[in-house]
């Protein structure tokens, strides 16, 4: 594909889902590149060459000072302007788990942030799980039918057809979605920025929110890992799913294909 969208996956010390995200973009039809954050900081203009951006999960910089905080500070100081410019020109962005924590701490979510960005007054955050334990499990999710998110288009309808297949893996200790006020949650819901929720609210998130997007619908952050569910064989009980439940692509791959399709018109203009 000569005009296949290009994707950059950002890694740092401690990330451990970068290769899965590279594979997700590749399977979805993009041409991915894995780039270390240090390299990107040295050449921020490199972001101009990509049609999709992914922030991988894991434990960046050992989650020193808090989950995703060190990486978020470095992104905010060196890359925030080119990242915002990328979103403005139509680039879909995803942050899964640790990547979600980075996006909310930089102000890219729920975005747009007023300047100067004040981390002490974030409208949303990812806090310690309500049970104070690390959770590593597959959980049921439900996608919001009125969401503006480009990554989750059509998935609310798919849930109604095959709810047993609507599961995603999670692995986090600080994944409880919290907001500074009920007004913030109401605003996210009213603007279609809530992308998906937990069916069983395993970590105590406000309004069972598992992921949100920005007002453009292009920037998605979520605690579950769609990049770990690219094949039906990844599903924890895939052998018990009938042909009707396993119709088409697996859930995670559908999300990445949605984003690649959204980026394709911009890639064709390069």
Coordinates of C-alpha atoms in Angstrom, one line a residue:
X1 CA 0.0 0.0 0.0
X2 CA 1.8 3.1 -1.2
X3 CA -0.4 5.4 0.7
X4 CA -0.9 3.3 3.8
X5 CA -1.1 5.6 6.9
X6 CA 2.0 5.7 9.0
X7 CA 1.8 5.2 12.8
X8 CA 4.3 6.0 15.5
X9 CA 4.3 4.1 18.8
X10 CA 6.1 5.9 21.6
X11 CA 8.0 3.9 24.1
X12 CA 10.1 4.7 27.1
X13 CA 12.0 2.9 29.8
X14 CA 9.5 0.6 31.5
X15 CA 6.8 0.3 28.7
X16 CA 5.9 -3.3 28.0
X17 CA 3.0 -3.2 25.5
X18 CA 4.8 -1.3 22.7
X19 CA 5.3 -4.3 20.5
X20 CA 1.6 -5.3 20.8
X21 CA 0.6 -1.8 19.7
X22 CA 3.0 -1.9 16.8
X23 CA 1.4 -5.2 15.7
X24 CA -2.1 -3.7 16.2
X25 CA -1.3 -0.8 13.8
X26 CA 0.3 -3.2 11.3
X27 CA -2.6 -5.6 11.3
X28 CA -5.0 -2.7 10.9
X29 CA -3.3 -1.6 7.7
X30 CA -0.9 1.1 8.8
X31 CA 2.9 1.2 8.6
X32 CA 4.2 1.4 12.2
X33 CA 7.5 2.7 13.6
X34 CA 8.6 2.2 17.2
X35 CA 10.3 5.3 18.5
X36 CA 11.9 6.0 21.9
X37 CA 10.7 9.1 23.7
X38 CA 14.2 10.4 23.9
X39 CA 14.6 10.2 20.2
X40 CA 11.3 12.0 19.6
X41 CA 12.3 14.8 22.1
X42 CA 15.5 15.3 20.0
X43 CA 13.4 15.6 16.8
X44 CA 9.9 16.7 17.6
X45 CA 9.3 17.5 14.0
X46 CA 9.3 13.8 13.3
X47 CA 5.6 13.7 14.5
X48 CA 4.7 15.6 11.2
X49 CA 5.5 12.4 9.3
X50 CA 2.9 10.2 11.0
X51 CA -0.8 9.8 10.5
X52 CA -1.4 8.0 13.8
X53 CA 0.1 8.2 17.2
X54 CA 0.1 5.6 20.0
X55 CA 1.3 5.8 23.6
X56 CA 2.0 2.3 24.8
X57 CA 1.1 0.8 28.2
X58 CA 3.4 -0.5 30.9
X59 CA 5.2 1.2 33.7
X60 CA 7.1 4.0 32.1
X61 CA 10.1 5.1 34.2
X62 CA 9.0 2.6 36.9
X63 CA 5.9 4.8 37.6
X64 CA 8.2 6.8 39.9
X65 CA 6.3 9.7 41.6
X66 CA 3.0 8.1 40.3
X67 CA 1.8 6.2 37.3
X68 CA 2.9 7.8 34.0
X69 CA 4.0 11.0 35.8
X70 CA 7.6 11.2 34.6
X71 CA 6.7 10.4 31.0
X72 CA 3.9 13.0 31.2
X73 CA 6.2 15.7 32.5
X74 CA 8.7 15.0 29.6
X75 CA 5.9 15.0 27.0
X76 CA 4.4 18.2 28.4
X77 CA 7.7 20.0 28.4
X78 CA 9.0 19.0 25.0
X79 CA 6.2 17.6 22.8
X80 CA 2.8 19.1 23.8
X81 CA 2.7 21.7 21.0
X82 CA 3.5 19.3 18.1
X83 CA 1.1 16.8 19.6
X84 CA -1.7 19.3 19.6
X85 CA -0.8 20.4 16.1
X86 CA -1.0 16.7 15.0
X87 CA -4.5 16.4 16.5
X88 CA -5.6 19.6 14.8
X89 CA -4.5 18.3 11.4
X90 CA -6.6 15.1 12.0
X91 CA -4.2 12.6 13.5
X92 CA -5.9 9.9 15.7
X93 CA -4.1 9.3 19.0
X94 CA -4.4 6.5 21.5
X95 CA -3.1 6.0 25.0
X96 CA -3.7 2.6 26.6
X97 CA -3.3 2.1 30.3
X98 CA -0.1 3.9 31.2
X99 CA -0.5 5.9 27.9
X100 CA -4.0 7.0 29.2
X101 CA -2.4 8.2 32.4
X102 CA 0.1 10.2 30.3
X103 CA -2.6 11.8 28.2
X104 CA -4.6 13.1 31.1
X105 CA -1.5 14.4 32.9
X106 CA -0.4 16.3 29.8
X107 CA -3.9 17.9 29.3
X108 CA -4.4 16.2 25.9
X109 CA -7.4 14.5 27.6
X110 CA -10.0 15.6 28.2
X111 CA -8.6 18.6 26.3
X112 CA -8.3 21.2 25.1
X113 CA -6.4 22.5 28.1
X114 CA -6.1 26.2 28.9
X115 CA -2.6 27.6 29.2
X116 CA -0.7 27.3 31.4
X117 CA -1.5 23.7 32.1
X118 CA -1.7 23.1 35.9
X119 CA -1.3 19.5 36.9
X120 CA -2.5 20.3 40.3
X121 CA -6.0 21.2 38.9
X122 CA -6.6 18.3 36.4
X123 CA -10.2 17.9 35.6
X124 CA -9.8 14.1 35.5
X125 CA -7.2 11.6 36.7
X126 CA -6.5 7.9 37.2
X127 CA -6.3 7.1 40.9
X128 CA -5.6 3.9 42.8
X129 CA -8.1 1.2 42.3
X130 CA -10.9 1.2 44.9
X131 CA -9.8 -2.2 46.2
X132 CA -6.2 -1.0 46.6
X133 CA -5.0 -3.9 44.5
X134 CA -3.5 -4.5 41.1
X135 CA -6.1 -6.0 38.8
X136 CA -5.0 -8.3 35.9
X137 CA -8.1 -9.7 34.3
X138 CA -10.5 -9.6 31.3
X139 CA -13.5 -7.4 31.9
X140 CA -16.8 -6.8 30.1
X141 CA -17.1 -3.3 28.5
X142 CA -19.9 -1.4 26.9
X143 CA -19.3 1.2 24.2
X144 CA -21.3 4.4 24.2
X145 CA -23.6 4.8 21.2
X146 CA -23.5 8.6 21.2
X147 CA -19.7 8.9 21.6
X148 CA -17.8 11.1 19.1
X149 CA -14.8 8.7 19.3
X150 CA -13.5 7.6 15.9
X151 CA -11.8 4.6 17.5
X152 CA -15.0 3.1 18.7
X153 CA -17.4 3.7 15.8
X154 CA -19.9 0.9 15.3
X155 CA -18.9 -1.0 18.4
X156 CA -22.1 -0.1 20.4
X157 CA -24.1 -1.9 17.8
X158 CA -21.7 -4.8 17.8
X159 CA -22.2 -5.2 21.6
X160 CA -25.9 -5.7 21.1
X161 CA -25.2 -8.5 18.6
X162 CA -22.5 -10.3 20.5
X163 CA -22.2 -9.1 24.2
X164 CA -20.1 -12.1 25.2
X165 CA -17.3 -10.9 22.8
X166 CA -17.2 -7.4 24.2
X167 CA -14.4 -8.0 26.7
X168 CA -10.9 -6.3 27.0
X169 CA -8.0 -7.2 29.2
X170 CA -6.9 -4.8 32.0
X171 CA -3.7 -4.7 34.1
X172 CA -3.4 -1.8 36.4
X173 CA -3.1 -0.6 40.0
X174 CA -4.0 3.0 39.3
X175 CA -6.9 2.9 36.8
X176 CA -9.9 4.3 38.8
X177 CA -11.3 7.1 36.7
X178 CA -12.0 10.2 38.9
X179 CA -13.1 13.7 38.0
X180 CA -12.7 16.9 39.9
X181 CA -16.5 17.4 40.1
X182 CA -19.8 15.9 39.0
X183 CA -20.0 18.8 36.5
X184 CA -17.0 17.4 34.7
X185 CA -18.5 14.0 34.3
X186 CA -21.8 15.5 33.1
X187 CA -19.9 17.6 30.6
X188 CA -18.0 14.6 29.2
X189 CA -21.2 12.7 28.9
X190 CA -23.1 15.6 27.2
X191 CA -20.3 16.1 24.7
X192 CA -20.0 12.5 23.7
X193 CA -16.5 12.2 25.2
X194 CA -17.2 9.0 27.2
X195 CA -16.1 6.2 24.8
X196 CA -16.6 3.1 26.9
X197 CA -17.6 1.9 30.4
X198 CA -17.1 -1.1 32.5
X199 CA -20.1 -3.4 32.7
X200 CA -18.9 -4.5 36.1
X201 CA -17.1 -1.6 37.7
X202 CA -14.1 -3.5 38.8
X203 CA -11.9 -0.6 39.9
X204 CA -14.5 1.8 41.2
X205 CA -14.3 4.4 38.4
X206 CA -16.8 7.3 38.5
X207 CA -19.8 6.5 36.3
X208 CA -17.9 3.2 35.5
X209 CA -15.9 5.1 32.8
X210 CA -13.2 3.0 31.2
X211 CA -12.1 5.4 28.5
X212 CA -12.7 8.9 27.2
X213 CA -11.8 10.9 24.1
X214 CA -11.3 14.6 23.3
X215 CA -14.0 16.8 21.7
X216 CA -12.7 16.0 18.2
X217 CA -13.1 12.2 18.9
X218 CA -9.6 11.6 17.6
X219 CA -7.7 11.3 20.9
X220 CA -8.7 8.2 22.9
X221 CA -7.4 7.2 26.3
X222 CA -8.6 4.0 28.0
X223 CA -7.4 1.7 30.8
X224 CA -8.2 -1.6 29.0
X225 CA -5.7 -2.9 26.4
X226 CA -7.2 -3.2 22.9
X227 CA -3.8 -4.1 21.5
X228 CA -3.9 -7.3 23.4
X229 CA -7.1 -8.5 21.7
X230 CA -6.3 -8.6 18.0
X231 CA -7.4 -12.2 17.5
X232 CA -10.3 -14.3 18.6
X233 CA -7.8 -16.7 20.1
X234 CA -6.9 -14.0 22.7
X235 CA -10.4 -14.1 24.1
X236 CA -10.4 -15.9 27.5
X237 CA -13.1 -18.4 26.4
X238 CA -13.0 -18.1 22.7
X239 CA -13.7 -21.8 22.2
X240 CA -17.1 -21.2 23.8
X241 CA -18.0 -18.4 21.4
X242 CA -20.2 -19.4 18.6
X243 CA -19.8 -18.3 14.9
X244 CA -22.3 -15.4 15.6
X245 CA -20.1 -14.0 18.4
X246 CA -16.9 -14.4 16.4
X247 CA -18.1 -12.6 13.3
X248 CA -15.6 -10.3 11.7
X249 CA -12.5 -9.0 13.4
X250 CA -11.7 -9.2 17.2
X251 CA -12.7 -6.2 19.2
X252 CA -9.2 -4.7 19.6
X253 CA -8.4 -5.0 15.9
X254 CA -11.7 -3.3 15.0
X255 CA -10.7 -0.3 17.1
X256 CA -7.4 0.1 15.4
X257 CA -9.0 -0.4 11.9
X258 CA -11.4 2.3 12.8
X259 CA -8.5 4.7 13.5
X260 CA -6.6 3.7 10.4
X261 CA -9.7 4.3 8.2
X262 CA -10.1 7.7 9.8
X263 CA -6.4 8.6 9.1
X264 CA -6.5 7.3 5.5
X265 CA -7.8 10.4 3.8
X266 CA -5.0 12.5 5.4
X267 CA -2.4 9.9 4.5
X268 CA -3.5 10.0 0.8
X269 CA -2.7 13.7 0.7
X270 CA 0.9 13.3 1.7

